[in-house]
Amino acid sequence: MSVTEQHLSTHKGKQTSSKRNKRTKWLSALRRDRSLYLLALPGILFFLVFKYIPMWGIVIAFQDYSPFRGIQGSEWVGLQHFTTLFANPDFALLFRNTLAISLLNLILFFPFPILISLGLNELRNVTYKRLIQTVIYMPHFLSWVIIAGLTLLLFAKGTGLVNELFVLWGWPRVDILTNPDSFWIMVTLQAMWKEAGWGTIVFLAAMASVDTQLYEAARMDGAGRLRQIWHITLPAIRSVIIVLLILRLGDIMEVGFEQIFLMYNGAVSEVAEVFDTYVYRTGIEQGDFSYSTAVGLFKSVVGLVLVVVANRLVKRMGQEGVY
Amino acid sequence: MLNVGKRNTRNLIWIISVVLVMSVVLSACGSQEAGQTSGSGRSNADDPLEVSIMTITPSAVPAADDNVIKRAIEEATNSKMSIQWVSNNIYSDKLNLTLASGDIPDLIMINDPFGSTFTKMVKQGAFWDISPYIQEYPNLSKGIPNIAWETTKSADGNNYGIPRPRPVTGDSFFIIRKDWLDKLNLRVPETTDELFEVMKAFVEQDPDGNGQPDTTALAAYVSPDDLGWGGNLGPVLGAIENSFIGSNSSWKWDETEGKLIYRELLPEVRESLQYLTKAYSSGMMPEDLLSLKLTQARELFKRNQAGIIVDKTGTMRKIYADDLKKVDPSFKYTDFYPLTNLNGYNPKGSGYNGILAIPASVSEEKMKRILQLVDTWMNPEVFEIQQFGIEGTHYELVDGKKVASTEKLTADNASDFNHIVNVIDLPWDTTGETEEETQANELFKKVEAERNKTSVADLSAGLQSETGQKILPELNKKIQDLKAKIILGREPIEAWDTFVESLRNDPNVQAMSDEMTEAYKKRNGQ
């Protein structure tokens, strides 16, 4: 905090010097670090060309876009697509499903890698630790198509392995794939199985950087393992948790299109239809490009607002935010 | 002096390198467009026609650019084709994305000429109306059956693409395991009630004789990809619903009221739902039918676990029989037995499978040359290239007859080119590679002759309603969801009655019915 203040004050001091002086300073700084700037150039160009320029495509959300007429020739309709979306009786349903899956993710999935990391961090046997880490990373590298296939093989009501076992044991078959009651929790558990191991990387790295002297001191004071976790490890990784949480909030309206789309079927549609699948159906399948862009834009705006608000809150609480 | 010069050259080097980086990045984005325009550039009438094409490929590995058969067709038609083969599974998505990009190939296969994106774009004038030109090309006007031209007409009565003709016979319908029927002493079913008895026997009486109750009857699945198909239930369950209605159309002509009735309002749909619910709860179809995909449903049949499928008659050997023989060596090709009718009904095909459209961005001169290309391709001597291949490589002349090697033709993707141009009025050659196959082909020919007597065409094919375009995508989804839930026993049949009542009172559905009736009357000259 104090370092940035110092930096700011020196900056303010420079503002008093004349404009020309400032410009030459800027130029000379540019010249001095030209190799660095040149190194950054491809990256900047990448973002300009592939991220910022395509963003202008958003304007079709306010048009009745026709590919034949192009963006210039298409008719402007203002906020019509947004009003259609909000007036759609399915809007509440989409909102509910998206939020429900997202919140389940936030409550169950988000803390899960932290818990695993805490556990792994306590393991003293390095070989064993590495082995567990490698095994729980693996699912991250499988595509959703494969995971959906595995889920079907395991849990299908008629032929799934789990149900066959249940029958062997004399239990009734369970219906997981086509049951609206279990859909949300199923996709959350699926995501946890796939990504939790991968999510531990950041936390483990943060824990590795904790000063071991702190632990020694705590032990001297008679702190047990749990006390050490609570008073040393967790506070040490607090900023990492907060940054990741804020970033996660930005994605609250995205629940992973591929996963939902692959697990989707007629019997669970009222709990499985989320904004992402809706955009796909209206945009790609029905060719309603403007409307689906409007839906996508709405989604992004909600995400942006959440990130900004969360970041403010965190900063007000005296923590470091994302920016 | 020297110092200044040195600094200047240094600056120059930096500027040059920046410009270079910029140009590389920008040219990477621009190259695609450059390639597009060169195709439609100035051309001489004698130069080979440069044409870009997008269509379906059924093969895992599509024909390469230097494919021998492609080269031979190019030579015969004086063209240079750059073909974009797209997998069957993703074609609809890829097509919509291509249309949205505005970067449309010169000849593009539109799998559903009444899909919303295509019809919208046609209205805006994005594609050539080729109807005024067809007469100038004898193969197009006479070689493609009239029914295909008729059913692909747009709402304004014009043709915005060349239909890819397919026979109206041999449309997807029930195919049954004859050896299972014989084993259980059952007759070939002719009504839905008889079919129910057969399905029951296939589940309960151990038709595969392994002593396990591990067989199901109908290799069925319901997929969201099949919205709008067979009452939104897709090909298999839709075929049952169609047999109840006696038509595969979404509309039925009501003589007393003189108007078209929307399919879902018919009492037969309710009956078929009750039938399917009972069949499902008795284990006559896979329990997971909602999570299955087409390939998995086919797998059931191939693994000797299901006795009935719904597919085209000619698919026997290519898709099912050879795999099934590995599991059940006693299976004969003639045991793959297509039903001729159910309740006196079988579906008549619409005579086409997609159309080839030409975007309006192509010049008139080039558009005519593309029509010429397709016309020339339909000449027997050119079309035979994809049927028999090249002499010496794919076929040998034996007693003046061409004897082709199926294996080599498949290896060179010969039949893939049917997805661009296909000629259908060839006499059905029943001779197969083996005696068994010949017998099967003769059986199929007989079945088709029988089917001809009872086949029913979709009376609403090609008719459109503007309201329908708007409401159907969502409505179809709702209908599929509800039907699926009823069949699974999640909702009682009364839920359907409530839904039908709400449809009846829906002003949009009424508007759609009126528009369809009007279009129907207009076409039939009333």
Short mmCIF file of N, CA and C in Angstrom, two decimals, chain B residues 420-488:
data_model
loop_
_atom_site.label_atom_id
_atom_site.label_comp_id
_atom_site.label_asym_id
_atom_site.label_seq_id
_atom_site.Cartn_x
_atom_site.Cartn_y
_atom_site.Cartn_z
N ILE B 420 -23.00 -34.91 -53.99
CA ILE B 420 -23.05 -33.69 -54.80
C ILE B 420 -24.06 -33.95 -55.92
N VAL B 421 -23.79 -34.94 -56.76
CA VAL B 421 -24.69 -35.25 -57.85
C VAL B 421 -25.04 -36.73 -57.80
N ASN B 422 -26.32 -37.02 -57.95
CA ASN B 422 -26.77 -38.40 -57.91
C ASN B 422 -27.85 -38.58 -58.98
N VAL B 423 -27.74 -39.69 -59.72
CA VAL B 423 -28.76 -39.99 -60.72
C VAL B 423 -29.52 -41.19 -60.20
N ILE B 424 -30.86 -41.10 -60.16
CA ILE B 424 -31.56 -42.19 -59.47
C ILE B 424 -32.38 -43.10 -60.37
N ASP B 425 -32.69 -42.70 -61.59
CA ASP B 425 -33.62 -43.56 -62.32
C ASP B 425 -32.92 -44.72 -63.02
N LEU B 426 -31.91 -45.25 -62.35
CA LEU B 426 -31.24 -46.42 -62.91
C LEU B 426 -32.03 -47.65 -62.48
N PRO B 427 -32.11 -48.65 -63.35
CA PRO B 427 -32.82 -49.86 -62.95
C PRO B 427 -32.10 -50.52 -61.78
N TRP B 428 -32.88 -51.04 -60.84
CA TRP B 428 -32.29 -51.63 -59.65
C TRP B 428 -31.63 -52.97 -60.01
N ASP B 429 -30.34 -52.99 -59.91
CA ASP B 429 -29.60 -54.21 -60.22
C ASP B 429 -29.59 -55.10 -58.99
N THR B 430 -30.19 -56.29 -59.09
CA THR B 430 -30.31 -57.13 -57.91
C THR B 430 -29.10 -58.04 -57.70
N THR B 431 -28.22 -58.12 -58.71
CA THR B 431 -27.08 -59.03 -58.53
C THR B 431 -26.13 -58.49 -57.48
N GLY B 432 -25.88 -59.28 -56.46
CA GLY B 432 -24.95 -58.87 -55.42
C GLY B 432 -23.64 -59.61 -55.59
N GLU B 433 -22.76 -59.42 -54.64
CA GLU B 433 -21.45 -60.07 -54.73
C GLU B 433 -21.56 -61.56 -54.44
N THR B 434 -22.57 -61.93 -53.61
CA THR B 434 -22.75 -63.35 -53.32
C THR B 434 -24.18 -63.74 -53.61
N GLU B 435 -24.43 -65.03 -53.65
CA GLU B 435 -25.77 -65.55 -53.90
C GLU B 435 -26.73 -65.03 -52.82
N GLU B 436 -26.25 -65.01 -51.56
CA GLU B 436 -27.08 -64.58 -50.44
C GLU B 436 -27.52 -63.12 -50.61
N GLU B 437 -26.59 -62.30 -51.06
CA GLU B 437 -26.92 -60.89 -51.23
C GLU B 437 -27.91 -60.71 -52.38
N THR B 438 -27.72 -61.47 -53.43
CA THR B 438 -28.65 -61.39 -54.55
C THR B 438 -30.06 -61.72 -54.08
N GLN B 439 -30.17 -62.78 -53.28
CA GLN B 439 -31.49 -63.16 -52.77
C GLN B 439 -32.10 -62.03 -51.94
N ALA B 440 -31.26 -61.42 -51.10
CA ALA B 440 -31.75 -60.32 -50.27
C ALA B 440 -32.22 -59.18 -51.14
N ASN B 441 -31.45 -58.83 -52.15
CA ASN B 441 -31.84 -57.73 -53.04
C ASN B 441 -33.16 -58.03 -53.73
N GLU B 442 -33.35 -59.29 -54.11
CA GLU B 442 -34.61 -59.64 -54.75
C GLU B 442 -35.77 -59.50 -53.77
N LEU B 443 -35.53 -59.89 -52.53
CA LEU B 443 -36.56 -59.71 -51.50
C LEU B 443 -36.93 -58.24 -51.34
N PHE B 444 -35.88 -57.39 -51.28
CA PHE B 444 -36.13 -55.95 -51.09
C PHE B 444 -36.92 -55.38 -52.27
N LYS B 445 -36.60 -55.87 -53.46
CA LYS B 445 -37.29 -55.37 -54.64
C LYS B 445 -38.77 -55.73 -54.55
N LYS B 446 -39.03 -56.94 -54.10
CA LYS B 446 -40.40 -57.41 -53.95
C LYS B 446 -41.13 -56.54 -52.90
N VAL B 447 -40.43 -56.30 -51.78
CA VAL B 447 -41.01 -55.48 -50.72
C VAL B 447 -41.36 -54.09 -51.24
N GLU B 448 -40.46 -53.51 -51.99
CA GLU B 448 -40.72 -52.17 -52.50
C GLU B 448 -41.93 -52.15 -53.43
N ALA B 449 -42.05 -53.21 -54.22
CA ALA B 449 -43.21 -53.30 -55.12
C ALA B 449 -44.49 -53.37 -54.29
N GLU B 450 -44.45 -54.13 -53.20
CA GLU B 450 -45.60 -54.22 -52.30
C GLU B 450 -45.91 -52.88 -51.65
N ARG B 451 -44.84 -52.22 -51.19
CA ARG B 451 -45.00 -50.94 -50.48
C ARG B 451 -45.66 -49.90 -51.36
N ASN B 452 -45.30 -49.95 -52.66
CA ASN B 452 -45.85 -48.97 -53.59
C ASN B 452 -47.37 -48.88 -53.51
N LYS B 453 -48.00 -50.02 -53.18
CA LYS B 453 -49.47 -50.05 -53.18
C LYS B 453 -50.05 -49.24 -52.04
N THR B 454 -49.33 -49.15 -50.91
CA THR B 454 -49.92 -48.50 -49.74
C THR B 454 -49.18 -47.24 -49.31
N SER B 455 -48.15 -46.85 -50.03
CA SER B 455 -47.34 -45.74 -49.52
C SER B 455 -48.09 -44.41 -49.59
N VAL B 456 -47.86 -43.59 -48.55
CA VAL B 456 -48.56 -42.31 -48.43
C VAL B 456 -47.52 -41.19 -48.42
N ALA B 457 -47.72 -40.19 -49.27
CA ALA B 457 -46.78 -39.07 -49.31
C ALA B 457 -47.18 -38.00 -48.30
N ASP B 458 -46.23 -37.19 -47.91
CA ASP B 458 -46.49 -36.06 -47.01
C ASP B 458 -47.20 -34.98 -47.80
N LEU B 459 -48.48 -34.75 -47.49
CA LEU B 459 -49.24 -33.81 -48.31
C LEU B 459 -48.81 -32.36 -48.08
N SER B 460 -48.11 -32.11 -46.98
CA SER B 460 -47.74 -30.73 -46.69
C SER B 460 -46.29 -30.43 -47.09
N ALA B 461 -45.62 -31.40 -47.74
CA ALA B 461 -44.22 -31.19 -48.09
C ALA B 461 -44.07 -29.92 -48.92
N GLY B 462 -43.19 -29.08 -48.49
CA GLY B 462 -42.93 -27.86 -49.25
C GLY B 462 -43.84 -26.70 -48.89
N LEU B 463 -44.88 -26.95 -48.09
CA LEU B 463 -45.76 -25.85 -47.69
C LEU B 463 -45.19 -25.16 -46.45
N GLN B 464 -45.33 -23.85 -46.40
CA GLN B 464 -44.78 -23.13 -45.26
C GLN B 464 -45.75 -22.12 -44.71
N SER B 465 -45.59 -21.83 -43.43
CA SER B 465 -46.38 -20.76 -42.83
C SER B 465 -45.43 -19.88 -42.03
N GLU B 466 -45.63 -18.58 -42.17
CA GLU B 466 -44.71 -17.65 -41.52
C GLU B 466 -44.79 -17.77 -39.99
N THR B 467 -46.03 -17.91 -39.49
CA THR B 467 -46.20 -18.07 -38.05
C THR B 467 -45.51 -19.35 -37.59
N GLY B 468 -45.68 -20.41 -38.40
CA GLY B 468 -45.06 -21.69 -38.06
C GLY B 468 -43.56 -21.56 -37.91
N GLN B 469 -42.95 -20.83 -38.84
CA GLN B 469 -41.50 -20.63 -38.77
C GLN B 469 -41.09 -20.06 -37.42
N LYS B 470 -41.96 -19.16 -36.92
CA LYS B 470 -41.63 -18.48 -35.68
C LYS B 470 -41.86 -19.37 -34.46
N ILE B 471 -43.00 -20.05 -34.43
CA ILE B 471 -43.36 -20.75 -33.18
C ILE B 471 -42.89 -22.20 -33.13
N LEU B 472 -42.65 -22.82 -34.29
CA LEU B 472 -42.37 -24.25 -34.28
C LEU B 472 -41.11 -24.67 -33.53
N PRO B 473 -40.00 -23.94 -33.67
CA PRO B 473 -38.80 -24.42 -32.95
C PRO B 473 -39.04 -24.65 -31.47
N GLU B 474 -39.68 -23.70 -30.80
CA GLU B 474 -39.95 -23.86 -29.37
C GLU B 474 -41.04 -24.90 -29.12
N LEU B 475 -42.07 -24.84 -29.98
CA LEU B 475 -43.20 -25.74 -29.81
C LEU B 475 -42.76 -27.20 -29.98
N ASN B 476 -41.95 -27.46 -31.01
CA ASN B 476 -41.48 -28.82 -31.25
C ASN B 476 -40.75 -29.36 -30.03
N LYS B 477 -39.96 -28.50 -29.41
CA LYS B 477 -39.19 -28.93 -28.25
C LYS B 477 -40.13 -29.28 -27.10
N LYS B 478 -41.13 -28.43 -26.89
CA LYS B 478 -42.09 -28.69 -25.82
C LYS B 478 -42.80 -30.01 -26.05
N ILE B 479 -43.17 -30.24 -27.32
CA ILE B 479 -43.91 -31.47 -27.64
C ILE B 479 -43.02 -32.69 -27.38
N GLN B 480 -41.77 -32.61 -27.83
CA GLN B 480 -40.89 -33.76 -27.60
C GLN B 480 -40.72 -34.05 -26.11
N ASP B 481 -40.49 -32.99 -25.34
CA ASP B 481 -40.29 -33.17 -23.91
C ASP B 481 -41.50 -33.83 -23.25
N LEU B 482 -42.68 -33.31 -23.62
CA LEU B 482 -43.88 -33.83 -22.98
C LEU B 482 -44.13 -35.28 -23.38
N LYS B 483 -44.00 -35.57 -24.69
CA LYS B 483 -44.22 -36.94 -25.16
C LYS B 483 -43.24 -37.89 -24.48
N ALA B 484 -41.98 -37.46 -24.38
CA ALA B 484 -40.97 -38.32 -23.75
C ALA B 484 -41.35 -38.62 -22.31
N LYS B 485 -41.81 -37.58 -21.61
CA LYS B 485 -42.16 -37.79 -20.20
C LYS B 485 -43.35 -38.73 -20.05
N ILE B 486 -44.31 -38.61 -20.95
CA ILE B 486 -45.47 -39.49 -20.87
C ILE B 486 -45.05 -40.94 -21.14
N ILE B 487 -44.22 -41.12 -22.16
CA ILE B 487 -43.79 -42.49 -22.50
C ILE B 487 -43.01 -43.10 -21.34
N LEU B 488 -42.20 -42.30 -20.68
CA LEU B 488 -41.43 -42.80 -19.55
C LEU B 488 -42.28 -42.99 -18.29
#
